[in-house]
Amino acid sequence: MGVQEHRDLLSNIGVDVDRHATMMSMGLESYQNQFMSQENRPEGMKYFDWFMSEIQGGRIAEINELRKNKKPAVGTFCIFVPEEIIVGAGGACFGLCGGSPATIADAETELPRNICPLIKSAHGFKLQRTCAYTQSSDFIYGETTCEAKKKTWEILNKHHPVHVMNIPHMKREKDLKMWKEEIVEFKEHIEEVMGEKLSLEEMINGTKIINEKRKAMQRLDALRGLNPDVVPISGKDALFVNQMGFLDDPKRYTQKVNELCDELEKRVEEKTSVFEKDIPRLMVLGTPIAPPNWKLHTAVEGSGGAIINEESCIGHRYYKDNVDLDNIETEDDLMGELMKRYSAVDCACFTPNTPRIDKILQMYKDRCADGVIYYTLSFCHTYNVESHLVTEALEAAGIPCLVIESDYSPEDAGQIKTRVEAFLESISFKNKALKFKSKN
Ligand code: BJ8
């Protein structure tokens, strides 16, 4: 099982198999240490442990089987790419955002040092040929959300075909009109790859599959965060499940997340928690947390806190909205509903982006959280600058907040842990004082 069994396939798609095998064995070891050592994990995590072992093996074989049948395999970097259309075409859509420090030095041979690590890590994977997903993609779909990304596409395109979707930075009527045209163009591009037209039924079918996937993720979000007395799954495990949603087959993934949720429902009923009672409940806000970037969750949950939600693109921002299929009669109706759904994404690349702040305050209240961590990747200017507005609103609402800016290097792990410990201590102190006050 795993990459060894698929060496021929990996070599055929241009993976540097020896370097890839070394990287995978390090990744698996890190996963075992950080995830499998947790106590009282739900049984349903066994599937995701298995998926991790096949992440660059069995799943890659599945994707390449689709390609053999002329189905599109599309690598993406953003939740703005309408995966419904790719899945409707019978193809595979997968995330390529990098979360590893191991490829950054190679990336810096072509990219400046002072840009976001997510982009550098992914670019480095391409230069090293150590990501079997990148190697399996017929093309990469980039977007124009931030400066680092949109200029990187021009360089990445020298190594792998990249198409770019123009995402507006405002949401005025004229911007939304252009956005809808971009979705239509995207569909036409997928048709070009397939060599045939996509029917409305196929696209509706793809949308139904992805709606079901997002519903399952919403269910997991509710179970882990909306029950103030019990945390039935660790934040680290829930994050991993969300991360795998960008790689796994969507139908199988939905089934496995729902099975996990059935188990979590029982845990909630029986008040089976993976953490001690009264543990500080934290939300994480900010930039995407791509695998294997588990640094923050490991620091928080190894210091006596529980993460009950990620307000991030690998998290709530991805699954919060579904596409309304109730009144679709024509392709134009569907394109309009896709545009509506995608333009509800509250990425910091938009100006203004006030709905994000209102949403965060509501999420905090609904989850009876005790504090938030605003997490940005270094050199992510949009999320970094927006942190000022978000933290101002949090402060006005009396919500404890810790801002952490970090990259993928392990060097600041100790410093992050110390800051998290101090933050958790102050929350515990505040909670104890409130309890005392309410008793007297
Ligand atoms: S919708 S958050 S996935 S753009 S690459 S913006 S971290 S500097 S990923 Fe994103 Fe789409 Fe928005 Fe979500 Fe910053 Fe880095 Fe840019 Fe990034």
Coordinates of C-alpha atoms and ligand atoms in Angstrom, one line a residue:
M1 CA 0.0 0.0 0.0
G2 CA 1.0 3.6 -0.3
V3 CA 3.5 5.2 -2.7
Q4 CA 5.8 2.1 -3.1
E5 CA 3.1 0.1 -4.8
H6 CA 2.5 3.0 -7.3
R7 CA 6.1 3.7 -8.2
D8 CA 5.6 3.0 -11.9
L9 CA 2.6 5.3 -12.2
L10 CA 4.4 8.0 -10.2
S11 CA 7.4 7.8 -12.4
N12 CA 5.2 7.9 -15.5
I13 CA 3.6 11.1 -14.5
G14 CA 7.0 12.7 -13.9
V15 CA 7.3 12.4 -10.1
D16 CA 10.8 12.3 -8.7
V17 CA 10.1 9.0 -7.1
D18 CA 13.0 8.7 -4.7
R19 CA 12.7 12.2 -3.3
H20 CA 8.9 11.8 -3.2
A21 CA 9.2 8.6 -1.2
T22 CA 11.5 10.2 1.4
M23 CA 9.1 13.2 1.7
M24 CA 6.1 10.9 2.1
S25 CA 7.8 8.8 4.8
M26 CA 8.6 12.0 6.7
G27 CA 5.0 13.2 6.3
L28 CA 3.5 9.9 7.5
E29 CA 5.8 9.9 10.5
S30 CA 4.8 13.4 11.4
Y31 CA 1.1 12.4 11.0
Q32 CA 1.5 9.4 13.2
N33 CA 3.2 11.5 15.9
Q34 CA 0.8 14.3 15.8
F35 CA -2.5 12.6 15.1
M36 CA -2.4 8.9 16.0
S37 CA -1.1 9.6 19.5
Q38 CA -4.2 11.5 20.4
E39 CA -6.4 9.7 23.0
N40 CA -10.1 8.7 22.5
R41 CA -10.2 9.5 18.8
P42 CA -13.5 8.6 17.0
E43 CA -13.4 5.3 15.2
G44 CA -14.5 7.2 12.0
M45 CA -11.0 8.7 11.9
K46 CA -9.7 5.3 10.8
Y47 CA -10.8 6.0 7.2
F48 CA -8.9 9.3 7.2
D49 CA -5.8 7.6 8.7
W50 CA -6.1 5.1 5.8
F51 CA -6.6 8.0 3.3
M52 CA -3.4 9.6 4.6
S53 CA -1.5 6.4 3.9
E54 CA -2.8 6.5 0.3
I55 CA -2.8 10.2 -0.2
Q56 CA 0.0 10.1 -2.8
G57 CA -0.6 6.6 -3.9
G58 CA -4.1 5.1 -4.2
R59 CA -5.9 8.4 -4.7
I60 CA -3.4 9.3 -7.4
A61 CA -4.1 6.0 -9.2
E62 CA -7.8 6.8 -9.1
I63 CA -7.3 10.3 -10.6
N64 CA -5.1 8.9 -13.4
E65 CA -7.7 6.3 -14.2
L66 CA -10.1 9.1 -14.8
R67 CA -7.6 10.9 -17.0
K68 CA -7.2 7.7 -19.1
N69 CA -10.9 8.1 -19.9
K70 CA -10.5 11.7 -21.0
K71 CA -12.0 13.1 -17.8
P72 CA -10.4 16.4 -16.6
A73 CA -8.0 16.5 -13.7
V74 CA -7.7 20.1 -12.4
G75 CA -5.4 21.4 -9.7
T76 CA -6.6 24.5 -7.9
F77 CA -5.4 27.0 -5.4
C78 CA -8.6 28.7 -4.4
I79 CA -12.2 28.0 -3.4
F80 CA -13.4 30.3 -6.2
V81 CA -12.8 27.6 -8.8
P82 CA -16.3 26.0 -9.5
E83 CA -15.6 22.4 -8.8
E84 CA -19.2 21.6 -9.5
I85 CA -18.4 21.8 -13.2
I86 CA -15.4 19.6 -13.1
V87 CA -17.2 17.0 -11.0
G88 CA -20.2 17.2 -13.4
A89 CA -17.8 16.4 -16.2
G90 CA -16.8 13.2 -14.3
G91 CA -13.4 14.6 -13.5
A92 CA -11.4 15.3 -10.4
C93 CA -10.7 18.7 -8.8
F94 CA -8.0 18.9 -6.1
G95 CA -6.3 21.6 -4.1
L96 CA -2.6 22.2 -4.6
C97 CA -2.0 24.8 -1.9
G98 CA 1.4 23.9 -0.3
G99 CA 1.7 23.5 3.5
S100 CA 5.3 22.2 3.7
P101 CA 8.5 24.0 4.4
A102 CA 10.5 21.3 2.6
T103 CA 10.0 22.8 -0.9
I104 CA 10.5 26.5 0.0
A105 CA 14.2 26.7 -0.7
D106 CA 13.7 25.4 -4.3
A107 CA 10.8 27.8 -4.8
E108 CA 13.1 30.7 -3.8
T109 CA 15.3 30.0 -6.8
E110 CA 12.5 31.6 -8.8
L111 CA 10.3 33.5 -6.4
P112 CA 11.1 36.3 -4.0
R113 CA 11.7 35.3 -0.4
N114 CA 9.1 37.7 1.0
I115 CA 5.9 36.2 -0.4
C116 CA 3.4 33.9 1.2
P117 CA 4.7 30.4 2.1
L118 CA 1.5 28.8 0.7
I119 CA 2.5 29.8 -2.8
K120 CA 6.2 29.2 -2.4
S121 CA 5.6 25.7 -1.0
A122 CA 3.3 24.8 -3.9
H123 CA 5.7 26.3 -6.5
G124 CA 8.6 24.3 -4.9
F125 CA 6.6 21.1 -5.2
K126 CA 6.4 21.7 -8.9
L127 CA 10.1 22.4 -9.3
Q128 CA 11.0 19.4 -7.2
R129 CA 8.3 17.2 -8.9
T130 CA 7.4 15.8 -5.5
C131 CA 3.6 16.4 -5.5
A132 CA 1.8 13.6 -7.4
Y133 CA -1.4 15.8 -7.5
T134 CA 0.4 18.6 -9.4
Q135 CA 1.9 16.0 -11.7
S136 CA -1.5 14.5 -12.2
S137 CA -3.2 17.7 -13.2
D138 CA -4.0 18.3 -16.9
F139 CA -3.8 21.9 -16.0
I140 CA -3.8 24.2 -13.0
Y141 CA -6.5 26.8 -12.5
G142 CA -5.2 29.9 -10.9
E143 CA -7.0 33.1 -10.0
T144 CA -6.3 36.8 -9.5
T145 CA -7.1 37.0 -5.8
C146 CA -3.8 38.3 -4.5
E147 CA -0.6 39.8 -5.9
A148 CA 1.6 36.8 -5.0
K149 CA -0.7 34.3 -6.7
K150 CA -1.4 36.2 -9.9
K151 CA 2.3 36.9 -10.7
T152 CA 3.3 33.4 -9.7
W153 CA 1.0 31.9 -12.4
E154 CA 3.2 33.5 -15.1
I155 CA 6.2 31.7 -13.7
L156 CA 4.5 28.4 -12.9
N157 CA 3.1 28.3 -16.4
K158 CA 6.6 27.8 -17.7
H159 CA 6.6 24.4 -15.9
H160 CA 2.9 23.3 -16.1
P161 CA -0.1 24.6 -18.0
V162 CA -1.9 27.3 -15.9
H163 CA -5.1 29.0 -16.8
V164 CA -6.2 32.0 -14.8
M165 CA -9.7 33.0 -13.7
N166 CA -10.2 36.7 -13.2
I167 CA -11.8 37.2 -9.8
P168 CA -13.0 40.8 -9.2
H169 CA -11.9 42.6 -6.0
M170 CA -15.3 44.3 -5.5
K171 CA -18.8 43.0 -5.6
R172 CA -20.6 45.7 -7.6
E173 CA -23.1 44.7 -10.3
K174 CA -20.6 45.1 -13.1
D175 CA -18.1 43.0 -11.2
L176 CA -20.6 40.2 -10.7
K177 CA -21.5 40.3 -14.4
M178 CA -17.9 39.8 -15.3
W179 CA -17.6 37.0 -12.7
K180 CA -20.5 35.1 -14.2
E181 CA -18.8 35.4 -17.6
E182 CA -15.6 33.9 -16.1
I183 CA -17.6 30.9 -14.8
V184 CA -19.0 30.4 -18.3
E185 CA -15.5 30.6 -19.8
F186 CA -14.3 28.1 -17.2
K187 CA -17.0 25.7 -18.3
E188 CA -16.0 26.1 -21.9
H189 CA -12.5 25.4 -21.1
I190 CA -13.4 22.1 -19.4
E191 CA -15.4 21.2 -22.5
E192 CA -12.4 21.8 -24.6
V193 CA -10.3 19.4 -22.5
M194 CA -13.1 16.7 -22.7
G195 CA -13.6 17.3 -26.4
E196 CA -17.4 17.4 -25.9
K197 CA -20.1 19.6 -24.6
L198 CA -21.3 19.4 -21.0
S199 CA -25.0 19.1 -20.5
L200 CA -27.1 21.0 -18.0
E201 CA -28.0 17.7 -16.3
E202 CA -24.3 16.8 -15.9
M203 CA -23.6 20.2 -14.3
I204 CA -26.6 19.9 -12.0
N205 CA -25.5 16.4 -11.0
G206 CA -22.0 17.8 -10.2
T207 CA -23.5 20.6 -8.2
K208 CA -25.7 18.1 -6.2
I209 CA -22.6 16.0 -5.4
I210 CA -20.7 19.1 -4.1
N211 CA -23.7 20.4 -2.2
E212 CA -23.9 17.1 -0.4
K213 CA -20.2 17.3 0.4
R214 CA -20.6 20.7 1.8
K215 CA -23.6 19.6 3.8
A216 CA -21.6 16.8 5.4
M217 CA -18.9 19.3 6.3
Q218 CA -21.5 21.7 7.8
R219 CA -22.7 18.8 9.9
L220 CA -19.2 18.1 11.2
D221 CA -18.8 21.8 11.9
A222 CA -22.0 21.9 14.0
L223 CA -21.2 18.7 15.9
R224 CA -17.7 19.9 16.9
G225 CA -18.6 23.5 17.7
L226 CA -22.2 24.0 18.6
N227 CA -22.4 21.9 21.7
P228 CA -21.0 23.9 24.5
D229 CA -20.7 21.0 27.0
V230 CA -18.8 18.5 24.8
V231 CA -16.1 18.5 22.1
P232 CA -16.5 15.1 20.4
I233 CA -13.5 15.4 18.1
S234 CA -10.2 17.2 18.4
G235 CA -9.7 20.4 16.3
K236 CA -6.7 18.7 14.8
D237 CA -8.7 15.7 13.5
A238 CA -11.5 18.0 12.3
L239 CA -9.0 20.1 10.5
F240 CA -7.5 17.1 8.8
V241 CA -10.9 15.9 7.7
N242 CA -11.5 19.3 6.1
Q243 CA -8.1 19.3 4.5
M244 CA -8.8 15.9 2.9
G245 CA -12.0 17.3 1.4
F246 CA -9.8 19.0 -1.1
L247 CA -8.2 15.7 -2.3
D248 CA -10.6 12.8 -1.9
D249 CA -13.3 11.6 -4.2
P250 CA -16.3 13.8 -3.3
K251 CA -18.9 11.0 -3.1
R252 CA -16.8 8.7 -0.9
Y253 CA -15.6 11.6 1.2
T254 CA -19.2 12.7 1.9
Q255 CA -20.1 9.2 2.9
K256 CA -17.2 8.9 5.3
V257 CA -17.7 12.3 6.8
N258 CA -21.4 11.4 7.4
E259 CA -20.4 8.1 9.0
L260 CA -18.0 10.1 11.3
C261 CA -20.8 12.5 12.1
D262 CA -23.2 9.7 13.0
E263 CA -20.6 8.6 15.6
L264 CA -20.1 12.1 16.8
E265 CA -23.8 12.5 17.3
K266 CA -23.7 9.6 19.7
R267 CA -20.7 11.1 21.4
V268 CA -22.6 14.3 21.9
E269 CA -25.7 12.5 23.3
E270 CA -23.5 10.5 25.7
K271 CA -21.3 13.6 26.5
T272 CA -18.2 11.8 25.4
S273 CA -15.6 14.6 25.0
V274 CA -12.0 14.3 23.8
F275 CA -11.0 17.1 26.2
E276 CA -11.6 17.8 29.8
K277 CA -14.7 19.8 30.8
D278 CA -14.3 23.6 30.8
I279 CA -11.4 23.5 28.3
P280 CA -11.1 26.9 26.6
R281 CA -12.9 26.8 23.2
L282 CA -11.2 28.7 20.5
M283 CA -12.0 29.7 16.9
V284 CA -9.3 30.2 14.4
L285 CA -9.7 32.9 11.8
G286 CA -7.7 33.8 8.8
T287 CA -5.7 32.3 6.0
P288 CA -6.0 28.7 4.7
I289 CA -4.2 26.0 6.7
A290 CA -2.9 23.5 4.0
P291 CA -1.5 20.1 4.9
P292 CA 0.9 19.3 6.5
N293 CA 0.7 22.7 8.3
W294 CA -0.6 21.5 11.6
K295 CA 1.6 23.7 13.7
L296 CA -1.1 26.0 15.2
H297 CA -3.5 23.2 16.1
T298 CA -0.7 21.1 17.6
A299 CA 0.4 24.1 19.7
V300 CA -3.2 24.9 21.0
E301 CA -4.3 21.4 21.7
G302 CA -1.0 20.4 23.2
S303 CA -1.4 23.4 25.6
G304 CA -4.8 22.8 27.0
G305 CA -7.1 24.4 24.5
A306 CA -9.7 23.1 22.0
I307 CA -10.1 24.4 18.5
I308 CA -13.8 24.2 17.6
N309 CA -13.8 25.9 14.1
E310 CA -11.6 27.3 11.4
E311 CA -13.1 30.5 9.8
S312 CA -10.8 29.8 6.9
C313 CA -10.9 28.5 3.3
I314 CA -9.9 25.1 4.6
G315 CA -12.9 25.3 6.9
H316 CA -16.1 27.3 7.3
R317 CA -15.5 29.7 4.4
Y318 CA -15.4 26.7 2.0
Y319 CA -18.6 24.9 3.1
K320 CA -20.8 27.6 4.5
D321 CA -22.9 28.1 1.4
N322 CA -24.6 25.8 -1.1
V323 CA -25.8 26.4 -4.6
D324 CA -29.5 26.9 -4.8
L325 CA -30.9 24.4 -7.4
D326 CA -34.6 25.0 -6.8
N327 CA -35.4 27.0 -9.9
I328 CA -32.9 26.0 -12.5
E329 CA -34.3 25.6 -15.9
T330 CA -31.5 26.8 -18.2
E331 CA -27.8 26.8 -18.2
D332 CA -27.9 30.5 -17.7
D333 CA -29.9 30.0 -14.5
L334 CA -27.2 27.6 -13.2
M335 CA -24.4 30.0 -14.1
G336 CA -26.2 32.7 -12.2
E337 CA -26.7 30.6 -9.1
L338 CA -23.0 29.5 -9.2
M339 CA -22.0 33.1 -9.4
K340 CA -24.2 34.0 -6.4
R341 CA -22.8 31.2 -4.3
Y342 CA -19.2 32.0 -5.1
S343 CA -19.6 35.7 -4.7
A344 CA -20.8 35.1 -1.1
V345 CA -17.2 33.9 -0.2
D346 CA -15.9 36.6 2.1
C347 CA -12.2 36.4 1.3
A348 CA -10.0 39.3 2.4
C349 CA -9.2 40.0 -1.2
F350 CA -12.5 42.0 -1.5
T351 CA -12.9 45.5 -0.5
P352 CA -15.0 46.2 1.5
N353 CA -15.4 42.9 3.2
T354 CA -17.6 43.9 6.2
P355 CA -19.9 40.8 6.0
R356 CA -16.9 38.8 7.2
I357 CA -16.8 40.7 10.5
D358 CA -20.5 40.3 11.1
K359 CA -20.2 36.6 10.3
I360 CA -17.3 36.1 12.8
L361 CA -19.2 37.8 15.6
Q362 CA -22.2 35.6 15.0
M363 CA -20.2 32.4 14.7
Y364 CA -18.5 33.3 18.0
K365 CA -21.8 33.7 19.8
D366 CA -23.4 30.6 18.3
R367 CA -20.4 28.5 19.3
C368 CA -20.1 29.8 22.9
A369 CA -16.4 30.2 22.2
D370 CA -14.0 31.6 24.7
G371 CA -11.6 33.3 22.4
V372 CA -10.2 33.5 18.9
I373 CA -6.8 33.2 17.3
Y374 CA -6.4 35.4 14.2
Y375 CA -3.9 33.4 12.1
T376 CA -2.2 34.8 9.0
L377 CA 0.6 33.4 6.9
S378 CA 3.6 35.8 6.7
F379 CA 3.4 38.2 3.8
C380 CA -0.4 37.6 3.2
H381 CA -1.1 41.3 3.0
T382 CA -4.9 41.0 2.5
Y383 CA -5.5 38.9 5.7
N384 CA -2.8 40.7 7.6
V385 CA -4.2 44.2 6.9
E386 CA -7.8 43.0 7.5
S387 CA -6.8 41.7 10.9
H388 CA -6.8 45.3 12.1
L389 CA -10.5 45.7 11.3
V390 CA -11.4 42.3 12.6
T391 CA -9.6 42.7 15.9
E392 CA -11.1 46.1 16.4
A393 CA -14.6 44.6 16.1
L394 CA -13.6 41.7 18.4
E395 CA -12.2 44.1 21.0
A396 CA -15.4 46.2 20.9
A397 CA -17.4 43.0 21.5
G398 CA -15.1 42.0 24.5
I399 CA -13.8 38.9 22.7
P400 CA -10.3 37.8 23.7
C401 CA -8.1 37.6 20.6
L402 CA -4.5 36.5 19.9
V403 CA -3.0 37.4 16.5
I404 CA -0.4 35.0 15.2
E405 CA 1.6 35.5 12.0
S406 CA 3.7 32.6 11.0
D407 CA 5.2 30.7 8.1
Y408 CA 6.0 27.0 7.8
S409 CA 9.4 26.9 9.4
P410 CA 9.5 24.9 12.7
E411 CA 11.6 27.7 14.3
D412 CA 8.7 29.7 15.8
A413 CA 6.8 26.6 17.1
G414 CA 8.2 27.2 20.6
Q415 CA 7.4 30.9 20.6
I416 CA 3.8 30.2 19.3
K417 CA 3.3 27.6 22.1
T418 CA 4.4 30.1 24.7
R419 CA 2.1 32.8 23.4
V420 CA -0.8 30.3 23.2
E421 CA -0.2 29.1 26.7
A422 CA -0.3 32.6 28.1
F423 CA -3.5 33.3 26.1
L424 CA -5.2 30.2 27.4
E425 CA -4.2 31.0 30.9
S426 CA -5.8 34.5 30.6
I427 CA -9.0 32.9 29.2
S428 CA -9.1 30.3 32.0
F429 CA -8.6 33.1 34.6
K430 CA -11.4 35.1 33.1
N431 CA -13.8 32.2 33.0
K432 CA -13.1 31.3 36.6
A433 CA -13.7 34.9 37.7
L434 CA -17.0 35.0 35.8
K435 CA -18.1 31.7 37.4
F436 CA -17.2 33.1 40.8
K437 CA -19.0 36.3 40.1
S438 CA -22.2 34.4 39.0
K439 CA -22.2 32.3 42.2
N440 CA -22.0 35.4 44.5
Ligands
BJ8_1 S1 -10.8 32.6 -1.2 S2 -8.1 33.0 1.1 S3 -8.3 30.3 -1.1 S4 -7.6 33.6 -2.3 S5 -2.0 32.9 -1.5 S6 -4.4 35.2 -0.2 S7 -2.6 33.1 2.0 S8 -1.0 35.7 0.2 S9 -5.1 31.5 -0.3 FE1 -7.1 32.1 -0.6 FE2 -9.1 31.9 -2.4 FE3 -9.1 33.9 -0.7 FE4 -9.5 31.5 0.2 FE5 -2.9 35.2 1.3 FE6 -1.1 33.5 0.4 FE7 -2.5 35.0 -1.3 FE8 -3.7 33.1 0.0

